[in-house]
Coordinates of C-alpha atoms (C1' of nucleotides) in Angstrom, one line a residue:
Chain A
X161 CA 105.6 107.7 121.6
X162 CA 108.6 109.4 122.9
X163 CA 107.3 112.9 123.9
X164 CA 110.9 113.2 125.8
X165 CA 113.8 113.4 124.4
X166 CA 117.1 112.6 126.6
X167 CA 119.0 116.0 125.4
X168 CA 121.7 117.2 127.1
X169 CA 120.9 120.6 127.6
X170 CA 116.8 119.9 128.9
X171 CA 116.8 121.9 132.1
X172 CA 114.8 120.3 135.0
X173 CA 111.3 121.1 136.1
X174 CA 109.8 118.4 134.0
X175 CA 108.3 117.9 130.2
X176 CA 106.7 121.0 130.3
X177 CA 108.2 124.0 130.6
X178 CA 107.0 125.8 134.0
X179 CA 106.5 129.4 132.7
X180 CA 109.6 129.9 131.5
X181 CA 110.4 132.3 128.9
X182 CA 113.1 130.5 127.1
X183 CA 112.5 126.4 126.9
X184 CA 116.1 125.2 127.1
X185 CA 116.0 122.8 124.5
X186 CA 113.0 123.6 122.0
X187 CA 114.9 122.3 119.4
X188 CA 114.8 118.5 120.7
X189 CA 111.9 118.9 121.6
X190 CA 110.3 119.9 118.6
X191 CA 111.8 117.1 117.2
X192 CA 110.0 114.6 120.1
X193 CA 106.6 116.5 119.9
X194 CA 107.1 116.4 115.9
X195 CA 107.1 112.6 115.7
X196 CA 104.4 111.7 118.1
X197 CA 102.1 113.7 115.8
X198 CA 103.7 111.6 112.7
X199 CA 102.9 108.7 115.3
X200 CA 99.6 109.7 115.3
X201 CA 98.2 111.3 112.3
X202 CA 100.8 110.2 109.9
X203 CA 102.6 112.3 107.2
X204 CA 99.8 113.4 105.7
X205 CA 98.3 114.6 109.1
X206 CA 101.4 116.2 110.3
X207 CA 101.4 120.0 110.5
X208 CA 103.9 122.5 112.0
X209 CA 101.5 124.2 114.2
X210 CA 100.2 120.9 115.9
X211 CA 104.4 119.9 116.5
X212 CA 104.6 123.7 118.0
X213 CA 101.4 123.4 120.0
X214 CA 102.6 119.8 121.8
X215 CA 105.8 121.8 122.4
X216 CA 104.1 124.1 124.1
X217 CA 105.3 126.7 121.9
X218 CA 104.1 129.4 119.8
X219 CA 103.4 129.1 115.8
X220 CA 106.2 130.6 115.3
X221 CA 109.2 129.4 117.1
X222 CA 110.3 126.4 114.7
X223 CA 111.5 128.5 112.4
X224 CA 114.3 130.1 114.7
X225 CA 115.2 126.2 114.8
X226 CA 114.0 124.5 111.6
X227 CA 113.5 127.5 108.6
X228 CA 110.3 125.4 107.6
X229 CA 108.0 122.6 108.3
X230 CA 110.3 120.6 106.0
X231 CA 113.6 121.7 108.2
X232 CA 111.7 119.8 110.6
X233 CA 111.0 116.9 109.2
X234 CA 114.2 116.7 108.1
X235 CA 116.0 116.4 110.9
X236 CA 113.1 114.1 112.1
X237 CA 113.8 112.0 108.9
X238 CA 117.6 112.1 109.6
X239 CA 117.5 110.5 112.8
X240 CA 115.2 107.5 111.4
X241 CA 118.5 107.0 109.3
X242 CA 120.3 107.1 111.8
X243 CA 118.4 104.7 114.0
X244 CA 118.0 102.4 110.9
X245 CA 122.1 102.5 110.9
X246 CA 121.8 101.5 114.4
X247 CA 119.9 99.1 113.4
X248 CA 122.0 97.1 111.0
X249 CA 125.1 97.5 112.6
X250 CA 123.7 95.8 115.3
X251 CA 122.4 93.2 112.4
X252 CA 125.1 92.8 111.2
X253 CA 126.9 92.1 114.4
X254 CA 124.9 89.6 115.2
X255 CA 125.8 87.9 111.9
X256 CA 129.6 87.1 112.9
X257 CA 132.1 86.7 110.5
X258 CA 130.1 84.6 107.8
X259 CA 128.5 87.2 105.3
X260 CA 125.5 85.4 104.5
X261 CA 124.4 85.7 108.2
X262 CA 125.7 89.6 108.3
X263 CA 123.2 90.3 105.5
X264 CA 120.4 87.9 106.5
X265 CA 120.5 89.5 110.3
X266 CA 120.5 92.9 108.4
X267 CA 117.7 92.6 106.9
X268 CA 116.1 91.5 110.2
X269 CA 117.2 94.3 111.5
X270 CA 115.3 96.5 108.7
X271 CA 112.5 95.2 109.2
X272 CA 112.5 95.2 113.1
X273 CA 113.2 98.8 112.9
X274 CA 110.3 99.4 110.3
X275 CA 108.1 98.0 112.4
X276 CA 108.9 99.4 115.9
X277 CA 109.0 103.0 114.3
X278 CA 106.2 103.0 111.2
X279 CA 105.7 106.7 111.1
X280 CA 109.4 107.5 110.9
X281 CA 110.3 104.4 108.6
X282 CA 107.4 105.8 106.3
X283 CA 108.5 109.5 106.2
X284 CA 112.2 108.4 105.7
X285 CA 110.7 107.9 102.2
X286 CA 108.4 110.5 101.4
X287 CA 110.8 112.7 99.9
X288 CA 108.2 115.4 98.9
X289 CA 108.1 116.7 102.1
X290 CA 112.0 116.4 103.2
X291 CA 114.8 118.5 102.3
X292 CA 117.2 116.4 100.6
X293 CA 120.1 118.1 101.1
X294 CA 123.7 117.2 101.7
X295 CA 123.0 116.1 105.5
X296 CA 120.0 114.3 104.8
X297 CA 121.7 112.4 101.9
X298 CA 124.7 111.1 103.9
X299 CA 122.4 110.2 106.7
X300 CA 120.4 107.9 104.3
X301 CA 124.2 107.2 101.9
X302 CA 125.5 106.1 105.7
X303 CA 122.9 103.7 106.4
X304 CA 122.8 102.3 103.1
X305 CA 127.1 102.1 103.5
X306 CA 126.3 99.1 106.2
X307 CA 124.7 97.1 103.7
X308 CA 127.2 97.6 101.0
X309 CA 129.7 96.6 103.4
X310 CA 128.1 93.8 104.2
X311 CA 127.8 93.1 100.7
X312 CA 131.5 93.6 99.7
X313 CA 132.5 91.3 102.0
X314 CA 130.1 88.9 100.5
X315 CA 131.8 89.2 96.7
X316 CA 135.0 88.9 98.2
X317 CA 135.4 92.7 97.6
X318 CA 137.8 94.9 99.4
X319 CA 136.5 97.7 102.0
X320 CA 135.4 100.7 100.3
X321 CA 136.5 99.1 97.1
X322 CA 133.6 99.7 94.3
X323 CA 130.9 97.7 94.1
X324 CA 130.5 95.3 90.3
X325 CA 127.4 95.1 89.2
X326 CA 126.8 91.9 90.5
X327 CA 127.3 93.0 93.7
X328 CA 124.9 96.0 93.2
X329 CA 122.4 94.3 91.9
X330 CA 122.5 91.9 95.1
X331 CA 122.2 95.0 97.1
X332 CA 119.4 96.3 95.8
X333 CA 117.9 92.8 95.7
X334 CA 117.9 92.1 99.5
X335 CA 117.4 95.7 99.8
X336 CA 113.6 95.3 97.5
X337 CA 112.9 92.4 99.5
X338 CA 113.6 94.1 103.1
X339 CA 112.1 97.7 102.0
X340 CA 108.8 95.8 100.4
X341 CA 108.4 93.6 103.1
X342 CA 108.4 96.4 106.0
X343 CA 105.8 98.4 103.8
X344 CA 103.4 95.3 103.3
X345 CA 103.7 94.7 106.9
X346 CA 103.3 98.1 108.2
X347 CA 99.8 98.0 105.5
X348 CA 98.5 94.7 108.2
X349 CA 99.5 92.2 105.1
X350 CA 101.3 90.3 106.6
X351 CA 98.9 89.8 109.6
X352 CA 96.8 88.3 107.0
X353 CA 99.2 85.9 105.2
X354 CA 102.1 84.7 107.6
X355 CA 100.8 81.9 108.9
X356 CA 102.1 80.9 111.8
X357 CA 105.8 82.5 110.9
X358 CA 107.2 85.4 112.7
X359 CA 108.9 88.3 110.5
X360 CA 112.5 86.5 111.7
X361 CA 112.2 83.4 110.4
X362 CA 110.4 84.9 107.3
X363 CA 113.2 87.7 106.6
X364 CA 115.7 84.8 107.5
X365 CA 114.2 82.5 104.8
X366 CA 113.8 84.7 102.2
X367 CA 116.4 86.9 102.0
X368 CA 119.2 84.3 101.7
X369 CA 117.1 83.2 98.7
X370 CA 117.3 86.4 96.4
X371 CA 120.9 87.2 97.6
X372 CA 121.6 83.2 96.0
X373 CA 119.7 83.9 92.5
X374 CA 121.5 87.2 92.1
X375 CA 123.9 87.2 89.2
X376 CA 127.9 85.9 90.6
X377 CA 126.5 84.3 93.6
X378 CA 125.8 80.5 92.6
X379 CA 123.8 77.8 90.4
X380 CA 120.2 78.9 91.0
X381 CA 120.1 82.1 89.0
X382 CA 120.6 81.0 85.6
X383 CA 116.5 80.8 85.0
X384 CA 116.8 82.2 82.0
X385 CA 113.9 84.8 81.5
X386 CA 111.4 83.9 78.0
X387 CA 111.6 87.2 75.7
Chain B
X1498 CA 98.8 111.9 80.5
X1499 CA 95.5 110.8 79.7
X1500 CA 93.1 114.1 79.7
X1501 CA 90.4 112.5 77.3
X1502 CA 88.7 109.1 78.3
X1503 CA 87.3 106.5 76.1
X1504 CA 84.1 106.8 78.0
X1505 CA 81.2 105.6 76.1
X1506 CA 78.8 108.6 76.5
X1507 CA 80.7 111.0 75.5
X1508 CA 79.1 113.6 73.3
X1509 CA 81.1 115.6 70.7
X1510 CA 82.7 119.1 70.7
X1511 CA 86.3 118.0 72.0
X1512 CA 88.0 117.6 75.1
X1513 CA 86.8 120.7 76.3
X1514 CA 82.5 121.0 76.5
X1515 CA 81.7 124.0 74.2
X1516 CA 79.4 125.9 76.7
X1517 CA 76.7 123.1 77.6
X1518 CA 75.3 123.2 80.5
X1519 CA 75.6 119.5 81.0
X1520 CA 79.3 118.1 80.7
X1521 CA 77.8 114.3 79.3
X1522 CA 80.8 112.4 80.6
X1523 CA 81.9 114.2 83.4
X1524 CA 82.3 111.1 86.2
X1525 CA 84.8 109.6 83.2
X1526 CA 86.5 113.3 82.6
X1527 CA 87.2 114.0 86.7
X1528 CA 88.9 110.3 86.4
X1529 CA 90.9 111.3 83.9
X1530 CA 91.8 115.2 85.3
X1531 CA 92.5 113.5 88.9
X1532 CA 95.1 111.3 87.6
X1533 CA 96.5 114.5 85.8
X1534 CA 96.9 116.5 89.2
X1535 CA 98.3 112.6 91.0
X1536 CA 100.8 112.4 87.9
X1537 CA 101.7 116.5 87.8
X1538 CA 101.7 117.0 91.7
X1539 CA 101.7 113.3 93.7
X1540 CA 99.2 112.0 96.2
X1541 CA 100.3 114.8 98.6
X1542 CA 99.1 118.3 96.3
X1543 CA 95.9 115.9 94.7
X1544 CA 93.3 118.6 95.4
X1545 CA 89.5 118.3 94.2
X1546 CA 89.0 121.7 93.4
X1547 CA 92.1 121.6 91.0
X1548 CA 90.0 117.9 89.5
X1549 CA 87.1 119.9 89.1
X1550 CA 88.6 122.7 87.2
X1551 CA 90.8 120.6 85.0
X1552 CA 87.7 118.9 84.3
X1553 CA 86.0 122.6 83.3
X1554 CA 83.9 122.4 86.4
X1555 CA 83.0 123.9 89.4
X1556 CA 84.2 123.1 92.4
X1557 CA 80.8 121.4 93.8
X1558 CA 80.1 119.4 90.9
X1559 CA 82.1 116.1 91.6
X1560 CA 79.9 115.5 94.8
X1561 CA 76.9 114.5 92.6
X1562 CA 79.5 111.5 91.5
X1563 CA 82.2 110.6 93.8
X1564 CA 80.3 112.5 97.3
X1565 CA 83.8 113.8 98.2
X1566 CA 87.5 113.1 97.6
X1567 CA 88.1 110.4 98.9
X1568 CA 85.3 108.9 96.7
X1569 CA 87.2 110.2 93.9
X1570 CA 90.5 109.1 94.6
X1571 CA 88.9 105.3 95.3
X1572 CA 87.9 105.9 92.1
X1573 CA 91.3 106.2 90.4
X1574 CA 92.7 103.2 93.2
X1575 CA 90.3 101.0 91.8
X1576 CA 90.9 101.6 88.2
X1577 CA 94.7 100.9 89.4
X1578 CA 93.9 98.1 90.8
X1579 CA 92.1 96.9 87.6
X1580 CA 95.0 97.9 85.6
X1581 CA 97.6 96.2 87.7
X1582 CA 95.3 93.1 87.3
X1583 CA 95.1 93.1 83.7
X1584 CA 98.7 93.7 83.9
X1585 CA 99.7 90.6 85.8
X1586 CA 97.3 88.5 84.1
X1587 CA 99.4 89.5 81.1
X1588 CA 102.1 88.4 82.8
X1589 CA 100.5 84.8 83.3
X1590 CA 100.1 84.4 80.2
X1591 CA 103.3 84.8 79.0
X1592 CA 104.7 82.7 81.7
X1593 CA 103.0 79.6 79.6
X1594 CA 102.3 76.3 81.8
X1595 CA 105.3 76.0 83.8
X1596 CA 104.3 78.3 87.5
X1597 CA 107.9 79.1 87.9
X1598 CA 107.8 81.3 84.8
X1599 CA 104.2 82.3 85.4
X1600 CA 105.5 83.8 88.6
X1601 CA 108.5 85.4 87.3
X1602 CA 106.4 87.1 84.6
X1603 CA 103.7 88.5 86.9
X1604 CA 106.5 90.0 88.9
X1605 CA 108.0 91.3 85.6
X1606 CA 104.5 93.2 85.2
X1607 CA 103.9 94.2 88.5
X1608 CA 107.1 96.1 88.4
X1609 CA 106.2 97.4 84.9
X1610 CA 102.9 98.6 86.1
X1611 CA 104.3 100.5 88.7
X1612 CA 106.9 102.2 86.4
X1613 CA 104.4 103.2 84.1
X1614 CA 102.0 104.7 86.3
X1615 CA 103.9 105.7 89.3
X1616 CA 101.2 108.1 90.8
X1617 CA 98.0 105.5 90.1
X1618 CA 100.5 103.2 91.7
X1619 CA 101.7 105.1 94.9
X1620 CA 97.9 105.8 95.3
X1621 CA 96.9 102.4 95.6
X1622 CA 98.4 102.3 98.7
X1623 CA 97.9 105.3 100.7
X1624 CA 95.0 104.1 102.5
X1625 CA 94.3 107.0 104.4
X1626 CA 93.4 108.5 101.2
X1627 CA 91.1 106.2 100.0
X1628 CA 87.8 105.1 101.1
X1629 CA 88.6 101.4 101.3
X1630 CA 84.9 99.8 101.0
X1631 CA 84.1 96.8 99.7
X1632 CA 84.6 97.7 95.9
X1633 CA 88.1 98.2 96.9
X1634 CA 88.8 95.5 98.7
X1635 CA 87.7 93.9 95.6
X1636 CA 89.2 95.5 93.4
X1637 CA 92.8 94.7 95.2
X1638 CA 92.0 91.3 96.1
X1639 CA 91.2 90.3 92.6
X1640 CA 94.7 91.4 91.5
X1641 CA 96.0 89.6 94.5
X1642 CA 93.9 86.4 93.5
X1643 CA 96.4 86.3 90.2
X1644 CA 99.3 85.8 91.8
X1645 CA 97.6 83.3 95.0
X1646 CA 96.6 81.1 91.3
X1647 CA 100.3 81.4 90.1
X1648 CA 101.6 80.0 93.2
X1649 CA 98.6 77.3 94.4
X1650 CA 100.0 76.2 91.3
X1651 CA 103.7 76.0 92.1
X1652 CA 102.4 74.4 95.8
X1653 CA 100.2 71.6 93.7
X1654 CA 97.4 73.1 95.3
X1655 CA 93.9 72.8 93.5
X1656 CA 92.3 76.2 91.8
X1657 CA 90.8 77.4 94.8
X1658 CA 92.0 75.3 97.6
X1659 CA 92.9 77.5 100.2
X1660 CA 96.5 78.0 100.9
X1661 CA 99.1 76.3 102.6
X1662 CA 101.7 78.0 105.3
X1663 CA 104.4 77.4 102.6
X1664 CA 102.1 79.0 100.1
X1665 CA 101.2 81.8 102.1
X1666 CA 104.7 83.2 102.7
X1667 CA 105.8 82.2 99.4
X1668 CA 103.0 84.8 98.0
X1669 CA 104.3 87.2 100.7
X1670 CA 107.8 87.1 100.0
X1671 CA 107.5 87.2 95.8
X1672 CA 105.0 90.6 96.6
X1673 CA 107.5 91.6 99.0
X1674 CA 110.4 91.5 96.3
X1675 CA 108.2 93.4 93.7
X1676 CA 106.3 95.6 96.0
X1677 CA 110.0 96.7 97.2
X1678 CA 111.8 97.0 94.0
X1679 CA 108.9 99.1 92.6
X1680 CA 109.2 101.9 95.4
X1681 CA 112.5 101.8 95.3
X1682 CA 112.8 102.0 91.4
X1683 CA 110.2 104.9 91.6
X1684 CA 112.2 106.7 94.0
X1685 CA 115.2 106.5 91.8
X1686 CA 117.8 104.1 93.4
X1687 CA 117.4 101.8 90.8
X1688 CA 118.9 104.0 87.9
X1689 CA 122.0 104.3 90.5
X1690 CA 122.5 101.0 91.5
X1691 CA 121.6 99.0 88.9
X1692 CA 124.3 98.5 86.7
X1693 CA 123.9 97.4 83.3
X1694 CA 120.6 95.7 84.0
X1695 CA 117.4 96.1 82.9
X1696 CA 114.6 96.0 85.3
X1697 CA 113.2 92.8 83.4
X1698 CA 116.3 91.0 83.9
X1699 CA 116.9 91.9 87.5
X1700 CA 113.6 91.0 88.7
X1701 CA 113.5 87.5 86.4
X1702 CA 116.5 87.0 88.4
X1703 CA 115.8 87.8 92.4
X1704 CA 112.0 86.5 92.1
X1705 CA 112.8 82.8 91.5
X1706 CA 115.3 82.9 94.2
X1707 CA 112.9 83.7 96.5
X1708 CA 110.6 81.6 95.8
X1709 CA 113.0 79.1 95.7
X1710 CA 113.8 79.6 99.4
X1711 CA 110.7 79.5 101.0
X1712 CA 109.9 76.3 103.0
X1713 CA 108.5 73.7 101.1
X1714 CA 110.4 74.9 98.0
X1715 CA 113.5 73.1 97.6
X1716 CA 116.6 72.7 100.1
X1717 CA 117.7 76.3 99.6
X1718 CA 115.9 77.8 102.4
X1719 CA 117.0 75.6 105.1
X1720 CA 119.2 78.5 106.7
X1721 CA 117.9 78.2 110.2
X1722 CA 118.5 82.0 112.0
X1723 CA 120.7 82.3 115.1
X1724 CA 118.6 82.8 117.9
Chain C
dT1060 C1' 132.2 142.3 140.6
dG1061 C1' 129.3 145.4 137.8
dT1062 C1' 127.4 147.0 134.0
dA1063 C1' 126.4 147.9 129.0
dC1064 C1' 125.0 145.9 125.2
dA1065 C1' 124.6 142.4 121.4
dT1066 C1' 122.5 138.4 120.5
dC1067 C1' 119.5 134.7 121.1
dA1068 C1' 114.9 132.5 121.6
dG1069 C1' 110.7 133.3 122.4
dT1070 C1' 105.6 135.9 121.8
dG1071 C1' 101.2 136.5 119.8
dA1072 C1' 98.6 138.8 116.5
dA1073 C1' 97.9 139.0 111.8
dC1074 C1' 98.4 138.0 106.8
dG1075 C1' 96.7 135.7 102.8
dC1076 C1' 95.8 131.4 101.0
dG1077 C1' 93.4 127.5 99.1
dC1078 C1' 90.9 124.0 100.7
dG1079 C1' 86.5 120.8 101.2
dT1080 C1' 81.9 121.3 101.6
dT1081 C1' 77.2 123.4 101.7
dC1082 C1' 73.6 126.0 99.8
dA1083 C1' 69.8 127.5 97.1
dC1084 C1' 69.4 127.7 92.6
dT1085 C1' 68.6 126.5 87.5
dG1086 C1' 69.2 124.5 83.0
dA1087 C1' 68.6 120.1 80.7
dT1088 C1' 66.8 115.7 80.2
dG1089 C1' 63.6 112.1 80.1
dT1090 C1' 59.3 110.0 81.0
dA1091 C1' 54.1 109.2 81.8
dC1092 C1' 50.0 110.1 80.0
Chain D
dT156 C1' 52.5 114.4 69.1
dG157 C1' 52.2 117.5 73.2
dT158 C1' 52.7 118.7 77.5
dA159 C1' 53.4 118.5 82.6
dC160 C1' 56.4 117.3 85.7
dA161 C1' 60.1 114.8 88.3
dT162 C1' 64.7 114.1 88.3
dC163 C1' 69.3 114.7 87.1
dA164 C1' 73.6 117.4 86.6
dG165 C1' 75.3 121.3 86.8
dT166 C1' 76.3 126.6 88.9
dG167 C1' 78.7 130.0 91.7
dA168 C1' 78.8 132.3 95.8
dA169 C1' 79.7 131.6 100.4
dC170 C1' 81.1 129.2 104.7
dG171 C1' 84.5 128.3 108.1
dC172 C1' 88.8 126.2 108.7
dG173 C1' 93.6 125.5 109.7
dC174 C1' 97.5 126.1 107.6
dG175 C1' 102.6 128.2 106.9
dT176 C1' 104.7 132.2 107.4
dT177 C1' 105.7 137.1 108.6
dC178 C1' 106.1 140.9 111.6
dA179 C1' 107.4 144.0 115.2
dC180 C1' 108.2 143.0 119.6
dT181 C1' 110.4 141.5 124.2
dG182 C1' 112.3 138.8 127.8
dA183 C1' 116.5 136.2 128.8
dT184 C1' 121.2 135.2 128.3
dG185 C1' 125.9 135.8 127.8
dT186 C1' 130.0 138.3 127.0
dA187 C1' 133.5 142.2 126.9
dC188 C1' 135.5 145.4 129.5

DNA sequence: TGTACATCAGTGAACGCGCGTTCACTGATGTAC
DNA sequence: TGTACATCAGTGAACGCGCGTTCACTGATGTAC
């Protein structure tokens, strides 16, 4: 996957560098050479050497870009939330004005993302070997912001207006269903068990369904749970 | 958690063996000392030789049981797996006759599960971990098997009769829904977004409603996605 | 337009580390006769 | 009840490995005057 990255400052003479001292952009390219080993070996198989070595690049120039290995994957994770915003927005445009089909087109846009980029999607997640600071948080807080809209607009909330609880807990409902979905699928279980659906019409079906039971949001809720 | 096992032939002298040669229970204690190191330092810093000399041992002697670490850390999935089962068996029980509430209860203790053993948990599903033979694949599919009953028996579908389209997503999506909100609780978003609710509550809520939009479960699900 | 110089972005060798696994071994156990 | 012997379950030293990071360095770039 992606071994070039369209940054603005890559000087010509191709992907790799022809005996130059200085690469010209080391830093995006890092970042390309970084996720095609996630692509490949996955987090667990990722190491800063083997991101250097596709660079072309000795052991040790990362760090004048990245501090660590986990500056790196940082900033790998920090575009996958990025993308993922991407990703919804577009969602939730296809959605219209009706919130039900902002959030249900959401969701298949979480999953479509998931699934088109599984290494990145997974180390999004793996928080042990990010650094979760301040960027990294509002990259994953502005993501997140798109379904909260979304969600607002469904409670007849206000923008920016705080959430209830109802409206929270319908969040993190279609939000469960999307985020367990995208990791059964990426595991090949849902190769096994769709049937004949495709992810749409599954995400499509479903998620309507848990945003309906949530708390605020209708009659089929009340199921009363046995102590 | 859990340094000492219940194992049955375990000799006397305390946790620690008091200078024989022979440990007596050692497959049992390397269990127990491996789920130490998943609980203390997750999946990622699991080491064998920090097993072994939890377990008092040196760093060669879990090959004569487990072969390598992988072997050991099947070990510990499988036992998961087990646990999980027993868990939403538990579940099923309490649901009584009606599959609505047997399904809303096995969610209720997958998600419990998962909270209570969130490294046995996150290890049951890094596969490139494991060694996933067939005692694995067992292992997970007889926990799976619980919740195929609980819904065969929501579809009208006969106690092994194999299941429908309907069925099939219906599994996927109620799985989906827990597997989700499990990762997510573990990962801490539930303690910020879940207002006054408990996890029992929540989950008793969303997991009928998806269920309840599936095709072939009432008119709910209907929703046909824009193209 | 030149030139001195600070800063930037790399090199590549080396460091120490802990890992998984192998090896020849040995102490303990159990079984056949 | 003894005894020989096979097998089991450990030892502990050693192997080679690749890792992340550090280090002193140097080539390239850009900027002030």
């Amino acid at each position: 996957m992606a071994a070039n990255v369209d940054g603005a400052g890559r000087p010509p003479g191709g992907p790799a560098r022809g005996g130059r001292y200085h690469h010209g952009a080391l830093r995006e390219a890092l970042v390309a050479s970084a996720e095609d080993v996630l692509a490949e070996r996955g987090v667990e198989g990722f190491t800063l050497r083997e991101a250097a070595r596709r660079a072309g690049v000795s052991p040790a120039a990362p760090a004048h870009h990245f501090g660590d290995a986990a500056g790196l994957l940082t900033e790998v994770a920090i575009l996958g939330f990025e993308g993922l915003a991407q990703a919804l927005r577009e969602g939730d445009a296809r959605g219209g004005a009706d919130p039900a089909a902002r959030l249900r087109e959401q969701g298949v846009g979480y999953v479509d993302f998931a699934l088109s980029h599984p290494a990145r999607f997974k180390l999004m997640f793996r928080e042990e070997r990010l650094r979760c600071d301040e960027r990294f948080g509002q990259a994953a807080g502005a993501a997140f912001g798109i379904l909260q809209d979304a969600i607002r607009a469904q409670h007849g909330l206000g923008p920016g207006e705080a959430l209830t609880d109802a409206a929270r807990a319908a969040a993190l409902a279609a939000w469960s269903l999307v985020h367990g979905f995208a990791h059964l699928a990426l595991d090949g279980q849902f190769d096994r068990m769709a049937g004949g659906q495709g992810r749409r019409v599954f995400v499509a079906a479903a998620l309507p369904g848990v945003l309906a039971a949530m708390p605020g949001q209708g009659p089929a809720a009340s199921t009363k749970p046995s102590p």
